[in-house]
Amino acid sequence: MLGVPGAGKGTQAELLTEALELPHVASGVLFREHLSKGTELGEQARVYVDRGDLVPDEVTIRMVAERLSRADCREGFLLDGFPRTVAQAEALDQTLTQMGTELNIVPLIKVSEETALVRLGGRWTCRKCGDVYHQLFNPPQVEGVCDECGGELYQRSDDTPETHRHRIEVYSEQTMPLIDYYRQAGLLVELDGEGSIEQVQVALRMVVEQACSA
Ligand SMILES: [Zn+2]
């Protein structure tokens, strides 16, 4: 699944995998899992992370391949956050071929930069329990106060329109060749992500179910 930060990719992936009872393979989660468990791959990745370098594709691909080889992925899976580059996509294709499977569909959730910025902005986090609110989509009952524990809500210091715009730009530049790659492979399905969470989810489920039953 593809989509710029703020497109709602994570939320949609979560709802879709719950509905279809598929494992949600999010590369960020996988990465943290390997680091915290101190696996061999985690230790390899840590060397680069500690130096402030990007983890090489080879390590990332091995992490994903190992995850996809687990029993719960036999009936299918949803990849979120991987691949990010054409090189990773080619390596993924090879891995899937070795496993005797292939991708059915690559949904791309499209939103305007304005929408992405509005969604990324306005996030408030509780100092005490870490609950996250959004001033437009999920406001607390009392401004500045956590509904759950009464703690004080604050905005993260890196939560600025400049940082958000930068994240959107980096993602767009990086994934543009990837989008072409999957378009040429006939796998890309573009979805309008401007609607409500429910509207986007209905459209997404329809195209995914269609692609996976064919
Ligand atoms: Zn709280």
PDB file of C-alpha atoms and ligand atoms in Angstrom:
ATOM      1  CA  MET A   1       0.000   0.000   0.000  1.00  0.00           C
ATOM      2  CA  LEU A   2       1.299   3.416  -0.966  1.00  0.00           C
ATOM      3  CA  GLY A   3       0.396   6.955   0.095  1.00  0.00           C
ATOM      4  CA  VAL A   4       2.139  10.078   1.356  1.00  0.00           C
ATOM      5  CA  PRO A   5       2.326  10.750   5.124  1.00  0.00           C
ATOM      6  CA  GLY A   6      -1.111  12.099   6.062  1.00  0.00           C
ATOM      7  CA  ALA A   7      -2.924  10.139   3.336  1.00  0.00           C
ATOM      8  CA  GLY A   8      -4.342   7.809   5.992  1.00  0.00           C
ATOM      9  CA  LYS A   9      -2.402   4.774   4.798  1.00  0.00           C
ATOM     10  CA  GLY A  10      -1.740   3.361   8.278  1.00  0.00           C
ATOM     11  CA  THR A  11      -5.356   3.773   9.417  1.00  0.00           C
ATOM     12  CA  GLN A  12      -6.699   2.213   6.229  1.00  0.00           C
ATOM     13  CA  ALA A  13      -4.205  -0.662   6.383  1.00  0.00           C
ATOM     14  CA  GLU A  14      -5.223  -1.386   9.987  1.00  0.00           C
ATOM     15  CA  LEU A  15      -8.955  -1.455   9.163  1.00  0.00           C
ATOM     16  CA  LEU A  16      -8.445  -3.526   6.025  1.00  0.00           C
ATOM     17  CA  THR A  17      -6.287  -6.189   7.659  1.00  0.00           C
ATOM     18  CA  GLU A  18      -8.780  -6.471  10.559  1.00  0.00           C
ATOM     19  CA  ALA A  19     -11.686  -6.889   8.142  1.00  0.00           C
ATOM     20  CA  LEU A  20      -9.924  -9.414   5.923  1.00  0.00           C
ATOM     21  CA  GLU A  21      -8.075 -11.111   8.806  1.00  0.00           C
ATOM     22  CA  LEU A  22      -4.702 -10.656   7.134  1.00  0.00           C
ATOM     23  CA  PRO A  23      -1.388  -9.874   8.823  1.00  0.00           C
ATOM     24  CA  HIS A  24      -0.476  -6.189   8.607  1.00  0.00           C
ATOM     25  CA  VAL A  25       3.229  -6.235   7.778  1.00  0.00           C
ATOM     26  CA  ALA A  26       4.358  -2.705   8.638  1.00  0.00           C
ATOM     27  CA  SER A  27       8.080  -2.261   8.027  1.00  0.00           C
ATOM     28  CA  GLY A  28       8.454   0.233  10.907  1.00  0.00           C
ATOM     29  CA  VAL A  29       6.940  -2.196  13.416  1.00  0.00           C
ATOM     30  CA  LEU A  30       9.052  -5.076  12.084  1.00  0.00           C
ATOM     31  CA  PHE A  31      12.160  -2.984  12.375  1.00  0.00           C
ATOM     32  CA  ARG A  32      11.485  -2.015  16.001  1.00  0.00           C
ATOM     33  CA  GLU A  33      10.674  -5.662  16.797  1.00  0.00           C
ATOM     34  CA  HIS A  34      14.072  -6.845  15.513  1.00  0.00           C
ATOM     35  CA  LEU A  35      15.906  -4.054  17.327  1.00  0.00           C
ATOM     36  CA  SER A  36      14.166  -4.623  20.666  1.00  0.00           C
ATOM     37  CA  LYS A  37      14.553  -8.433  20.504  1.00  0.00           C
ATOM     38  CA  GLY A  38      18.197  -8.070  19.479  1.00  0.00           C
ATOM     39  CA  THR A  39      17.931 -10.595  16.639  1.00  0.00           C
ATOM     40  CA  GLU A  40      20.846 -11.135  14.270  1.00  0.00           C
ATOM     41  CA  LEU A  41      19.174  -8.887  11.681  1.00  0.00           C
ATOM     42  CA  GLY A  42      18.353  -6.346  14.381  1.00  0.00           C
ATOM     43  CA  GLU A  43      21.997  -6.236  15.453  1.00  0.00           C
ATOM     44  CA  GLN A  44      23.089  -5.751  11.832  1.00  0.00           C
ATOM     45  CA  ALA A  45      20.623  -2.895  11.447  1.00  0.00           C
ATOM     46  CA  ARG A  46      21.702  -1.324  14.747  1.00  0.00           C
ATOM     47  CA  VAL A  47      25.229  -0.733  13.444  1.00  0.00           C
ATOM     48  CA  TYR A  48      23.814   1.583  10.769  1.00  0.00           C
ATOM     49  CA  VAL A  49      21.163   3.162  12.987  1.00  0.00           C
ATOM     50  CA  ASP A  50      23.795   3.990  15.633  1.00  0.00           C
ATOM     51  CA  ARG A  51      25.955   5.668  12.997  1.00  0.00           C
ATOM     52  CA  GLY A  52      22.940   7.622  11.763  1.00  0.00           C
ATOM     53  CA  ASP A  53      23.112   5.848   8.392  1.00  0.00           C
ATOM     54  CA  LEU A  54      20.291   4.327   6.383  1.00  0.00           C
ATOM     55  CA  VAL A  55      19.900   0.597   6.877  1.00  0.00           C
ATOM     56  CA  PRO A  56      20.957  -1.121   3.615  1.00  0.00           C
ATOM     57  CA  ASP A  57      18.237  -2.660   1.445  1.00  0.00           C
ATOM     58  CA  GLU A  58      19.742  -6.097   1.917  1.00  0.00           C
ATOM     59  CA  VAL A  59      19.039  -6.070   5.674  1.00  0.00           C
ATOM     60  CA  THR A  60      15.542  -4.601   5.264  1.00  0.00           C
ATOM     61  CA  ILE A  61      14.662  -7.134   2.572  1.00  0.00           C
ATOM     62  CA  ARG A  62      15.827 -10.042   4.726  1.00  0.00           C
ATOM     63  CA  MET A  63      13.633  -8.772   7.580  1.00  0.00           C
ATOM     64  CA  VAL A  64      10.591  -8.595   5.310  1.00  0.00           C
ATOM     65  CA  ALA A  65      11.346 -11.982   3.696  1.00  0.00           C
ATOM     66  CA  GLU A  66      11.646 -13.597   7.129  1.00  0.00           C
ATOM     67  CA  ARG A  67       8.291 -12.061   8.169  1.00  0.00           C
ATOM     68  CA  LEU A  68       6.545 -13.229   4.985  1.00  0.00           C
ATOM     69  CA  SER A  69       7.822 -16.778   5.512  1.00  0.00           C
ATOM     70  CA  ARG A  70       5.915 -17.083   8.830  1.00  0.00           C
ATOM     71  CA  ALA A  71       2.820 -19.286   8.830  1.00  0.00           C
ATOM     72  CA  ASP A  72       0.296 -16.454   9.260  1.00  0.00           C
ATOM     73  CA  CYS A  73       1.272 -15.016   5.851  1.00  0.00           C
ATOM     74  CA  ARG A  74       0.379 -18.176   3.944  1.00  0.00           C
ATOM     75  CA  GLU A  75      -3.106 -16.938   3.071  1.00  0.00           C
ATOM     76  CA  GLY A  76      -1.902 -13.459   2.192  1.00  0.00           C
ATOM     77  CA  PHE A  77      -0.599 -10.282   3.802  1.00  0.00           C
ATOM     78  CA  LEU A  78      -0.619  -6.533   3.469  1.00  0.00           C
ATOM     79  CA  LEU A  79       2.695  -4.691   3.131  1.00  0.00           C
ATOM     80  CA  ASP A  80       2.816  -1.185   4.592  1.00  0.00           C
ATOM     81  CA  GLY A  81       5.906   1.031   4.405  1.00  0.00           C
ATOM     82  CA  PHE A  82       7.827  -1.406   2.166  1.00  0.00           C
ATOM     83  CA  PRO A  83       9.053  -1.297  -0.578  1.00  0.00           C
ATOM     84  CA  ARG A  84      10.094   2.359  -0.718  1.00  0.00           C
ATOM     85  CA  THR A  85      12.360   2.181  -3.776  1.00  0.00           C
ATOM     86  CA  VAL A  86      12.432   0.344  -7.108  1.00  0.00           C
ATOM     87  CA  ALA A  87      15.477  -1.660  -5.958  1.00  0.00           C
ATOM     88  CA  GLN A  88      13.478  -2.878  -2.947  1.00  0.00           C
ATOM     89  CA  ALA A  89      10.492  -3.648  -5.177  1.00  0.00           C
ATOM     90  CA  GLU A  90      12.648  -5.775  -7.478  1.00  0.00           C
ATOM     91  CA  ALA A  91      14.098  -7.646  -4.517  1.00  0.00           C
ATOM     92  CA  LEU A  92      10.575  -8.186  -3.184  1.00  0.00           C
ATOM     93  CA  ASP A  93       9.471  -9.615  -6.541  1.00  0.00           C
ATOM     94  CA  GLN A  94      12.365 -12.091  -6.407  1.00  0.00           C
ATOM     95  CA  THR A  95      11.535 -13.099  -2.844  1.00  0.00           C
ATOM     96  CA  LEU A  96       7.875 -13.626  -3.697  1.00  0.00           C
ATOM     97  CA  THR A  97       8.757 -15.657  -6.792  1.00  0.00           C
ATOM     98  CA  GLN A  98      10.940 -17.917  -4.631  1.00  0.00           C
ATOM     99  CA  MET A  99       7.974 -18.301  -2.278  1.00  0.00           C
ATOM    100  CA  GLY A 100       5.759 -19.187  -5.240  1.00  0.00           C
ATOM    101  CA  THR A 101       3.530 -16.171  -4.833  1.00  0.00           C
ATOM    102  CA  GLU A 102       3.130 -12.611  -6.145  1.00  0.00           C
ATOM    103  CA  LEU A 103       1.447  -9.297  -5.367  1.00  0.00           C
ATOM    104  CA  ASN A 104      -2.225  -9.006  -6.359  1.00  0.00           C
ATOM    105  CA  ILE A 105      -2.613  -5.259  -6.092  1.00  0.00           C
ATOM    106  CA  VAL A 106      -0.782  -2.072  -5.088  1.00  0.00           C
ATOM    107  CA  PRO A 107      -3.338   0.444  -3.797  1.00  0.00           C
ATOM    108  CA  LEU A 108      -2.195   4.075  -3.837  1.00  0.00           C
ATOM    109  CA  ILE A 109      -4.171   6.417  -1.593  1.00  0.00           C
ATOM    110  CA  LYS A 110      -4.088   9.882  -3.100  1.00  0.00           C
ATOM    111  CA  VAL A 111      -4.685  13.152  -1.247  1.00  0.00           C
ATOM    112  CA  SER A 112      -3.725  16.736  -1.997  1.00  0.00           C
ATOM    113  CA  GLU A 113      -0.793  18.256  -0.123  1.00  0.00           C
ATOM    114  CA  GLU A 114      -3.266  20.559   1.678  1.00  0.00           C
ATOM    115  CA  THR A 115      -5.243  17.579   3.004  1.00  0.00           C
ATOM    116  CA  ALA A 116      -2.081  15.761   4.071  1.00  0.00           C
ATOM    117  CA  LEU A 117      -0.865  18.864   5.914  1.00  0.00           C
ATOM    118  CA  VAL A 118      -4.199  19.358   7.710  1.00  0.00           C
ATOM    119  CA  ARG A 119      -4.199  15.713   8.816  1.00  0.00           C
ATOM    120  CA  LEU A 120      -0.575  15.755   9.954  1.00  0.00           C
ATOM    121  CA  GLY A 121      -1.059  19.031  11.797  1.00  0.00           C
ATOM    122  CA  GLY A 122      -3.217  19.564  14.855  1.00  0.00           C
ATOM    123  CA  ARG A 123      -2.031  16.489  16.712  1.00  0.00           C
ATOM    124  CA  TRP A 124      -2.024  16.672  20.509  1.00  0.00           C
ATOM    125  CA  THR A 125      -0.444  14.041  22.749  1.00  0.00           C
ATOM    126  CA  CYS A 126      -1.063  13.372  26.458  1.00  0.00           C
ATOM    127  CA  ARG A 127       2.005  13.860  28.649  1.00  0.00           C
ATOM    128  CA  LYS A 128       0.829  11.204  31.093  1.00  0.00           C
ATOM    129  CA  CYS A 129      -0.603   8.321  29.059  1.00  0.00           C
ATOM    130  CA  GLY A 130       0.505   9.117  25.508  1.00  0.00           C
ATOM    131  CA  ASP A 131      -3.031   9.193  24.034  1.00  0.00           C
ATOM    132  CA  VAL A 132      -3.153  11.103  20.735  1.00  0.00           C
ATOM    133  CA  TYR A 133      -5.913  13.559  19.762  1.00  0.00           C
ATOM    134  CA  HIS A 134      -6.553  15.612  16.649  1.00  0.00           C
ATOM    135  CA  GLN A 135      -8.079  19.045  16.994  1.00  0.00           C
ATOM    136  CA  LEU A 136     -10.362  18.484  13.961  1.00  0.00           C
ATOM    137  CA  PHE A 137     -10.936  14.739  13.662  1.00  0.00           C
ATOM    138  CA  ASN A 138     -10.698  13.515  17.238  1.00  0.00           C
ATOM    139  CA  PRO A 139     -10.743  16.481  19.651  1.00  0.00           C
ATOM    140  CA  PRO A 140     -10.621  15.985  23.439  1.00  0.00           C
ATOM    141  CA  GLN A 141     -13.797  16.872  25.367  1.00  0.00           C
ATOM    142  CA  VAL A 142     -11.980  19.686  27.166  1.00  0.00           C
ATOM    143  CA  GLU A 143      -9.321  21.596  25.242  1.00  0.00           C
ATOM    144  CA  GLY A 144      -5.797  20.716  26.379  1.00  0.00           C
ATOM    145  CA  VAL A 145      -6.956  17.929  28.724  1.00  0.00           C
ATOM    146  CA  CYS A 146      -6.769  14.165  28.112  1.00  0.00           C
ATOM    147  CA  ASP A 147     -10.174  12.397  28.119  1.00  0.00           C
ATOM    148  CA  GLU A 148      -8.621   9.208  29.469  1.00  0.00           C
ATOM    149  CA  CYS A 149      -6.485  10.355  32.383  1.00  0.00           C
ATOM    150  CA  GLY A 150      -6.943  14.129  32.737  1.00  0.00           C
ATOM    151  CA  GLY A 151      -3.288  14.704  31.807  1.00  0.00           C
ATOM    152  CA  GLU A 152      -1.996  17.762  29.984  1.00  0.00           C
ATOM    153  CA  LEU A 153      -1.955  17.657  26.151  1.00  0.00           C
ATOM    154  CA  TYR A 154       1.035  19.004  24.227  1.00  0.00           C
ATOM    155  CA  GLN A 155       2.198  19.294  20.610  1.00  0.00           C
ATOM    156  CA  ARG A 156       5.476  17.599  19.698  1.00  0.00           C
ATOM    157  CA  SER A 157       8.226  20.067  18.835  1.00  0.00           C
ATOM    158  CA  ASP A 158       8.821  18.397  15.451  1.00  0.00           C
ATOM    159  CA  ASP A 159       5.100  18.697  14.681  1.00  0.00           C
ATOM    160  CA  THR A 160       5.397  21.776  12.479  1.00  0.00           C
ATOM    161  CA  PRO A 161       4.043  22.457   8.966  1.00  0.00           C
ATOM    162  CA  GLU A 162       7.669  22.718   7.722  1.00  0.00           C
ATOM    163  CA  THR A 163       8.589  19.248   8.994  1.00  0.00           C
ATOM    164  CA  HIS A 164       5.364  17.809   7.578  1.00  0.00           C
ATOM    165  CA  ARG A 165       5.903  19.420   4.187  1.00  0.00           C
ATOM    166  CA  HIS A 166       9.434  18.007   4.143  1.00  0.00           C
ATOM    167  CA  ARG A 167       8.249  14.482   5.000  1.00  0.00           C
ATOM    168  CA  ILE A 168       5.661  14.655   2.201  1.00  0.00           C
ATOM    169  CA  GLU A 169       8.278  15.873  -0.315  1.00  0.00           C
ATOM    170  CA  VAL A 170      10.813  13.188   0.606  1.00  0.00           C
ATOM    171  CA  TYR A 171       8.206  10.447   0.338  1.00  0.00           C
ATOM    172  CA  SER A 172       6.857  11.746  -2.990  1.00  0.00           C
ATOM    173  CA  GLU A 173      10.291  12.021  -4.581  1.00  0.00           C
ATOM    174  CA  GLN A 174      11.342   8.601  -3.346  1.00  0.00           C
ATOM    175  CA  THR A 175       8.196   6.753  -4.391  1.00  0.00           C
ATOM    176  CA  MET A 176       7.505   8.377  -7.781  1.00  0.00           C
ATOM    177  CA  PRO A 177       9.657   5.784  -9.659  1.00  0.00           C
ATOM    178  CA  LEU A 178       8.042   3.052  -7.534  1.00  0.00           C
ATOM    179  CA  ILE A 179       4.563   4.204  -8.586  1.00  0.00           C
ATOM    180  CA  ASP A 180       5.631   4.001 -12.256  1.00  0.00           C
ATOM    181  CA  TYR A 181       7.100   0.552 -11.630  1.00  0.00           C
ATOM    182  CA  TYR A 182       3.811  -0.820 -10.312  1.00  0.00           C
ATOM    183  CA  ARG A 183       1.759   1.052 -12.900  1.00  0.00           C
ATOM    184  CA  GLN A 184       3.765  -0.655 -15.646  1.00  0.00           C
ATOM    185  CA  ALA A 185       3.292  -3.992 -13.907  1.00  0.00           C
ATOM    186  CA  GLY A 186      -0.469  -3.372 -14.082  1.00  0.00           C
ATOM    187  CA  LEU A 187      -0.800  -3.605 -10.276  1.00  0.00           C
ATOM    188  CA  LEU A 188      -1.373   0.021  -9.302  1.00  0.00           C
ATOM    189  CA  VAL A 189      -4.891   1.092  -8.315  1.00  0.00           C
ATOM    190  CA  GLU A 190      -5.295   4.757  -7.388  1.00  0.00           C
ATOM    191  CA  LEU A 191      -7.871   5.627  -4.748  1.00  0.00           C
ATOM    192  CA  ASP A 192      -9.251   9.008  -3.775  1.00  0.00           C
ATOM    193  CA  GLY A 193      -8.230   9.486  -0.137  1.00  0.00           C
ATOM    194  CA  GLU A 194     -10.028  12.794   0.389  1.00  0.00           C
ATOM    195  CA  GLY A 195     -13.223  11.237   1.756  1.00  0.00           C
ATOM    196  CA  SER A 196     -14.002  10.082   5.293  1.00  0.00           C
ATOM    197  CA  ILE A 197     -12.149   7.103   6.786  1.00  0.00           C
ATOM    198  CA  GLU A 198     -15.251   4.933   6.135  1.00  0.00           C
ATOM    199  CA  GLN A 199     -15.665   6.073   2.508  1.00  0.00           C
ATOM    200  CA  VAL A 200     -12.029   5.373   1.666  1.00  0.00           C
ATOM    201  CA  GLN A 201     -12.201   2.013   3.447  1.00  0.00           C
ATOM    202  CA  VAL A 202     -15.257   0.883   1.446  1.00  0.00           C
ATOM    203  CA  ALA A 203     -13.549   1.789  -1.851  1.00  0.00           C
ATOM    204  CA  LEU A 204     -10.286   0.144  -0.778  1.00  0.00           C
ATOM    205  CA  ARG A 205     -11.946  -3.093   0.311  1.00  0.00           C
ATOM    206  CA  MET A 206     -13.810  -3.331  -2.951  1.00  0.00           C
ATOM    207  CA  VAL A 207     -10.702  -3.081  -5.148  1.00  0.00           C
ATOM    208  CA  VAL A 208      -8.639  -5.365  -2.914  1.00  0.00           C
ATOM    209  CA  GLU A 209     -11.303  -8.072  -2.745  1.00  0.00           C
ATOM    210  CA  GLN A 210     -11.735  -7.869  -6.488  1.00  0.00           C
ATOM    211  CA  ALA A 211      -7.989  -8.158  -7.138  1.00  0.00           C
ATOM    212  CA  CYS A 212      -7.548 -11.044  -4.709  1.00  0.00           C
ATOM    213  CA  SER A 213     -10.490 -13.108  -5.944  1.00  0.00           C
ATOM    214  CA  ALA A 214      -9.462 -12.867  -9.588  1.00  0.00           C
TER     215      ALA A 214
HETATM  216 ZN    ZN B   1      -3.789  10.860  29.161  1.00  0.00          ZN
END
